[in-house]
């Protein structure tokens, strides 16, 4: 349960200001840290056995001694500059980019508004779960329906690319 503390602060040039502060008692109280460096906490050392090292073997990684990175930043920037220079109508690209940013911003506002309605997010989650189940049953469960989905995707790719 949270308690509310109201403190009033007054200064010579301003009127009293009310400040609300809330405390959450769900977390345990931790004493403040002392500034002295003499206090230290014990560190538990763990030794791994041979069976543990075999169990964690897939998770081991090694550092590379090569100074050559697989992605070169200068190469990426030169490629982007070449592509930008190849664009004929730069204003259209800027307008589309700005429209995309505005669309993302508006959709985040819309999602926030929908999320604030009490039961609507859970109902939409159930609808999404039901649609996912239907999609798996309709297109992914059987071999013939997977082939049908693959052909539908290829047709859509051709329509988008303009080759059909």
C-alpha atoms as a printed R data frame, in Angstrom:
    type eleno elety resid chain resno       x       y       z
1   ATOM     1    CA   UNK     A     1   0.000   0.000   0.000
2   ATOM     2    CA   UNK     A     2   1.418   3.335  -0.919
3   ATOM     3    CA   UNK     A     3   1.328   6.322   1.364
4   ATOM     4    CA   UNK     A     4   1.316   9.871   0.119
5   ATOM     5    CA   UNK     A     5   3.469  12.507   1.715
6   ATOM     6    CA   UNK     A     6   2.813  16.170   1.028
7   ATOM     7    CA   UNK     A     7   5.635  18.539   1.818
8   ATOM     8    CA   UNK     A     8   5.422  22.290   1.560
9   ATOM     9    CA   UNK     A     9   8.448  24.324   0.607
10  ATOM    10    CA   UNK     A    10   8.460  28.076   0.830
11  ATOM    11    CA   UNK     A    11  10.987  30.557  -0.443
12  ATOM    12    CA   UNK     A    12  11.167  34.311  -0.064
13  ATOM    13    CA   UNK     A    13  10.244  35.025  -3.679
14  ATOM    14    CA   UNK     A    14   7.732  32.215  -4.301
15  ATOM    15    CA   UNK     A    15   4.584  30.993  -2.647
16  ATOM    16    CA   UNK     A    16   4.468  27.602  -0.976
17  ATOM    17    CA   UNK     A    17   4.646  24.689  -3.407
18  ATOM    18    CA   UNK     A    18   3.076  21.324  -2.672
19  ATOM    19    CA   UNK     A    19   5.109  18.317  -3.706
20  ATOM    20    CA   UNK     A    20   3.608  14.851  -3.714
21  ATOM    21    CA   UNK     A    21   5.875  11.893  -3.225
22  ATOM    22    CA   UNK     A    22   4.766   8.283  -3.093
23  ATOM    23    CA   UNK     A    23   6.505   5.353  -1.493
24  ATOM    24    CA   UNK     A    24   6.233   1.792  -2.620
25  ATOM    25    CA   UNK     A    25   6.495  -0.775   0.156
26  ATOM    26    CA   UNK     A    26   6.623  -3.800  -2.157
27  ATOM    27    CA   UNK     A    27  10.424  -3.799  -2.191
28  ATOM    28    CA   UNK     A    28  12.507  -4.575   0.905
29  ATOM    29    CA   UNK     A    29  14.231  -1.718   2.667
30  ATOM    30    CA   UNK     A    30  17.936  -1.449   1.925
31  ATOM    31    CA   UNK     A    31  20.136   0.642   4.205
32  ATOM    32    CA   UNK     A    32  22.112   3.442   2.554
33  ATOM    33    CA   UNK     A    33  25.602   2.592   1.378
34  ATOM    34    CA   UNK     A    34  28.418   3.890   3.501
35  ATOM    35    CA   UNK     A    35  30.975   6.058   1.770
36  ATOM    36    CA   UNK     A    36  33.929   4.292   3.362
37  ATOM    37    CA   UNK     A    37  35.777   1.853   1.152
38  ATOM    38    CA   UNK     A    38  36.677  -0.397   4.116
39  ATOM    39    CA   UNK     A    39  33.337  -2.196   3.917
40  ATOM    40    CA   UNK     A    40  33.406  -4.990   1.385
41  ATOM    41    CA   UNK     A    41  31.044  -7.781   0.532
42  ATOM    42    CA   UNK     A    42  32.220 -11.376   0.271
43  ATOM    43    CA   UNK     A    43  32.334 -12.836  -3.223
44  ATOM    44    CA   UNK     A    44  31.442 -16.485  -3.600
45  ATOM    45    CA   UNK     A    45  33.755 -18.325  -5.957
46  ATOM    46    CA   UNK     A    46  32.255 -21.152  -7.966
47  ATOM    47    CA   UNK     A    47  34.347 -23.885  -9.507
48  ATOM    48    CA   UNK     A    48  33.112 -25.760 -12.564
49  ATOM    49    CA   UNK     A    49  33.496 -29.485 -12.879
50  ATOM    50    CA   UNK     A    50  34.078 -31.384 -16.122
51  ATOM    51    CA   UNK     A    51  30.387 -32.224 -16.445
52  ATOM    52    CA   UNK     A    52  29.487 -28.538 -16.051
53  ATOM    53    CA   UNK     A    53  31.926 -27.512 -18.764
54  ATOM    54    CA   UNK     A    54  30.416 -30.065 -21.166
55  ATOM    55    CA   UNK     A    55  26.926 -28.868 -20.324
56  ATOM    56    CA   UNK     A    56  27.840 -25.222 -21.084
57  ATOM    57    CA   UNK     A    57  29.982 -26.068 -24.138
58  ATOM    58    CA   UNK     A    58  27.440 -24.790 -26.711
59  ATOM    59    CA   UNK     A    59  27.430 -21.402 -24.968
60  ATOM    60    CA   UNK     A    60  31.185 -20.811 -25.076
61  ATOM    61    CA   UNK     A    61  32.498 -18.105 -27.361
62  ATOM    62    CA   UNK     A    62  36.003 -17.101 -28.351
63  ATOM    63    CA   UNK     A    63  37.424 -13.699 -29.068
64  ATOM    64    CA   UNK     A    64  38.874 -13.063 -32.474
65  ATOM    65    CA   UNK     A    65  42.402 -11.727 -32.710
66  ATOM    66    CA   UNK     A    66  41.725 -10.235 -36.115
67  ATOM    67    CA   UNK     A    67  41.502  -6.446 -36.207
68  ATOM    68    CA   UNK     A    68  39.421  -6.634 -39.371
69  ATOM    69    CA   UNK     A    69  35.704  -6.272 -38.688
70  ATOM    70    CA   UNK     A    70  33.174  -7.929 -41.001
71  ATOM    71    CA   UNK     A    71  31.273  -4.626 -41.395
72  ATOM    72    CA   UNK     A    72  33.180  -1.535 -42.466
73  ATOM    73    CA   UNK     A    73  31.463   1.729 -41.525
74  ATOM    74    CA   UNK     A    74  33.134   3.716 -44.334
75  ATOM    75    CA   UNK     A    75  31.919   1.192 -46.882
76  ATOM    76    CA   UNK     A    76  28.360   1.469 -45.596
77  ATOM    77    CA   UNK     A    77  28.438   5.273 -45.749
78  ATOM    78    CA   UNK     A    78  29.843   5.299 -49.276
79  ATOM    79    CA   UNK     A    79  27.155   2.857 -50.417
80  ATOM    80    CA   UNK     A    80  24.438   5.016 -48.849
81  ATOM    81    CA   UNK     A    81  25.900   8.143 -50.456
82  ATOM    82    CA   UNK     A    82  25.973   6.465 -53.868
83  ATOM    83    CA   UNK     A    83  22.355   5.345 -53.497
84  ATOM    84    CA   UNK     A    84  21.260   8.816 -52.350
85  ATOM    85    CA   UNK     A    85  23.041  10.400 -55.319
86  ATOM    86    CA   UNK     A    86  21.301   7.935 -57.661
87  ATOM    87    CA   UNK     A    87  17.849   9.028 -56.450
88  ATOM    88    CA   UNK     A    88  16.267  11.355 -58.984
89  ATOM    89    CA   UNK     A    89  13.429  12.845 -56.927
90  ATOM    90    CA   UNK     A    90  14.916  13.484 -53.482
91  ATOM    91    CA   UNK     A    91  11.983  15.574 -52.269
92  ATOM    92    CA   UNK     A    92   9.600  12.640 -52.741
93  ATOM    93    CA   UNK     A    93  11.867  10.383 -50.696
94  ATOM    94    CA   UNK     A    94  12.042  12.984 -47.920
95  ATOM    95    CA   UNK     A    95   8.244  13.389 -47.941
96  ATOM    96    CA   UNK     A    96   7.713   9.606 -47.794
97  ATOM    97    CA   UNK     A    97  10.255   9.300 -44.974
98  ATOM    98    CA   UNK     A    98   8.585  12.094 -43.022
99  ATOM    99    CA   UNK     A    99   5.193  10.501 -43.624
100 ATOM   100    CA   UNK     A   100   6.515   7.195 -42.310
101 ATOM   101    CA   UNK     A   101   7.818   8.874 -39.134
102 ATOM   102    CA   UNK     A   102   4.449  10.615 -38.611
103 ATOM   103    CA   UNK     A   103   2.598   7.320 -39.217
104 ATOM   104    CA   UNK     A   104   4.732   5.528 -36.609
105 ATOM   105    CA   UNK     A   105   4.163   8.366 -34.146
106 ATOM   106    CA   UNK     A   106   0.384   8.349 -34.702
107 ATOM   107    CA   UNK     A   107   0.215   4.566 -34.425
108 ATOM   108    CA   UNK     A   108   2.081   4.681 -31.107
109 ATOM   109    CA   UNK     A   109  -0.465   7.216 -29.830
110 ATOM   110    CA   UNK     A   110  -3.322   5.011 -31.032
111 ATOM   111    CA   UNK     A   111  -1.828   1.899 -29.433
112 ATOM   112    CA   UNK     A   112  -1.341   3.790 -26.173
113 ATOM   113    CA   UNK     A   113  -4.974   4.886 -26.214
114 ATOM   114    CA   UNK     A   114  -6.221   1.364 -26.932
115 ATOM   115    CA   UNK     A   115  -3.937  -0.034 -24.253
116 ATOM   116    CA   UNK     A   116  -5.423   2.303 -21.640
117 ATOM   117    CA   UNK     A   117  -8.947   0.877 -22.106
118 ATOM   118    CA   UNK     A   118  -9.347  -1.740 -19.338
119 ATOM   119    CA   UNK     A   119 -10.478  -4.922 -21.152
120 ATOM   120    CA   UNK     A   120  -9.627  -4.126 -24.750
121 ATOM   121    CA   UNK     A   121  -5.945  -5.235 -24.728
122 ATOM   122    CA   UNK     A   122  -6.848  -8.677 -23.348
123 ATOM   123    CA   UNK     A   123  -9.658  -9.094 -25.881
124 ATOM   124    CA   UNK     A   124  -7.325  -8.127 -28.722
125 ATOM   125    CA   UNK     A   125  -4.722 -10.550 -27.359
126 ATOM   126    CA   UNK     A   126  -7.308 -13.353 -27.476
127 ATOM   127    CA   UNK     A   127  -8.273 -12.380 -31.028
128 ATOM   128    CA   UNK     A   128  -4.614 -12.482 -32.049
129 ATOM   129    CA   UNK     A   129  -4.122 -15.851 -30.383
130 ATOM   130    CA   UNK     A   130  -7.195 -17.219 -32.153
131 ATOM   131    CA   UNK     A   131  -6.033 -15.897 -35.527
132 ATOM   132    CA   UNK     A   132  -2.574 -17.379 -34.973
133 ATOM   133    CA   UNK     A   133  -4.125 -20.764 -34.203
134 ATOM   134    CA   UNK     A   134  -6.290 -20.561 -37.313
135 ATOM   135    CA   UNK     A   135  -3.292 -19.569 -39.477
136 ATOM   136    CA   UNK     A   136  -1.223 -22.489 -38.171
137 ATOM   137    CA   UNK     A   137  -4.091 -24.913 -38.788
138 ATOM   138    CA   UNK     A   138  -4.911 -23.468 -42.224
139 ATOM   139    CA   UNK     A   139  -1.440 -22.961 -43.693
140 ATOM   140    CA   UNK     A   140   1.293 -24.648 -41.640
141 ATOM   141    CA   UNK     A   141  -0.073 -27.938 -40.319
142 ATOM   142    CA   UNK     A   142  -0.356 -29.921 -43.552
143 ATOM   143    CA   UNK     A   143   2.156 -30.261 -46.388
144 ATOM   144    CA   UNK     A   144  -0.315 -29.381 -49.156
145 ATOM   145    CA   UNK     A   145  -1.375 -26.174 -47.392
146 ATOM   146    CA   UNK     A   146   2.288 -25.196 -46.869
147 ATOM   147    CA   UNK     A   147   2.824 -25.539 -50.619
148 ATOM   148    CA   UNK     A   148  -0.277 -23.413 -51.240
149 ATOM   149    CA   UNK     A   149   1.070 -20.737 -48.890
150 ATOM   150    CA   UNK     A   150   4.461 -20.797 -50.648
151 ATOM   151    CA   UNK     A   151   2.823 -20.318 -54.060
152 ATOM   152    CA   UNK     A   152   0.656 -17.480 -52.698
153 ATOM   153    CA   UNK     A   153   3.757 -15.765 -51.327
154 ATOM   154    CA   UNK     A   154   5.588 -16.143 -54.646
155 ATOM   155    CA   UNK     A   155   2.619 -14.654 -56.546
156 ATOM   156    CA   UNK     A   156   2.541 -11.727 -54.113
157 ATOM   157    CA   UNK     A   157   6.302 -11.189 -54.545
158 ATOM   158    CA   UNK     A   158   5.871 -11.085 -58.319
159 ATOM   159    CA   UNK     A   159   3.000  -8.586 -58.050
160 ATOM   160    CA   UNK     A   160   5.056  -6.317 -55.801
161 ATOM   161    CA   UNK     A   161   8.154  -6.564 -57.980
162 ATOM   162    CA   UNK     A   162   6.054  -5.949 -61.108
163 ATOM   163    CA   UNK     A   163   7.267  -9.023 -62.969
164 ATOM   164    CA   UNK     A   164   3.795 -10.501 -63.368
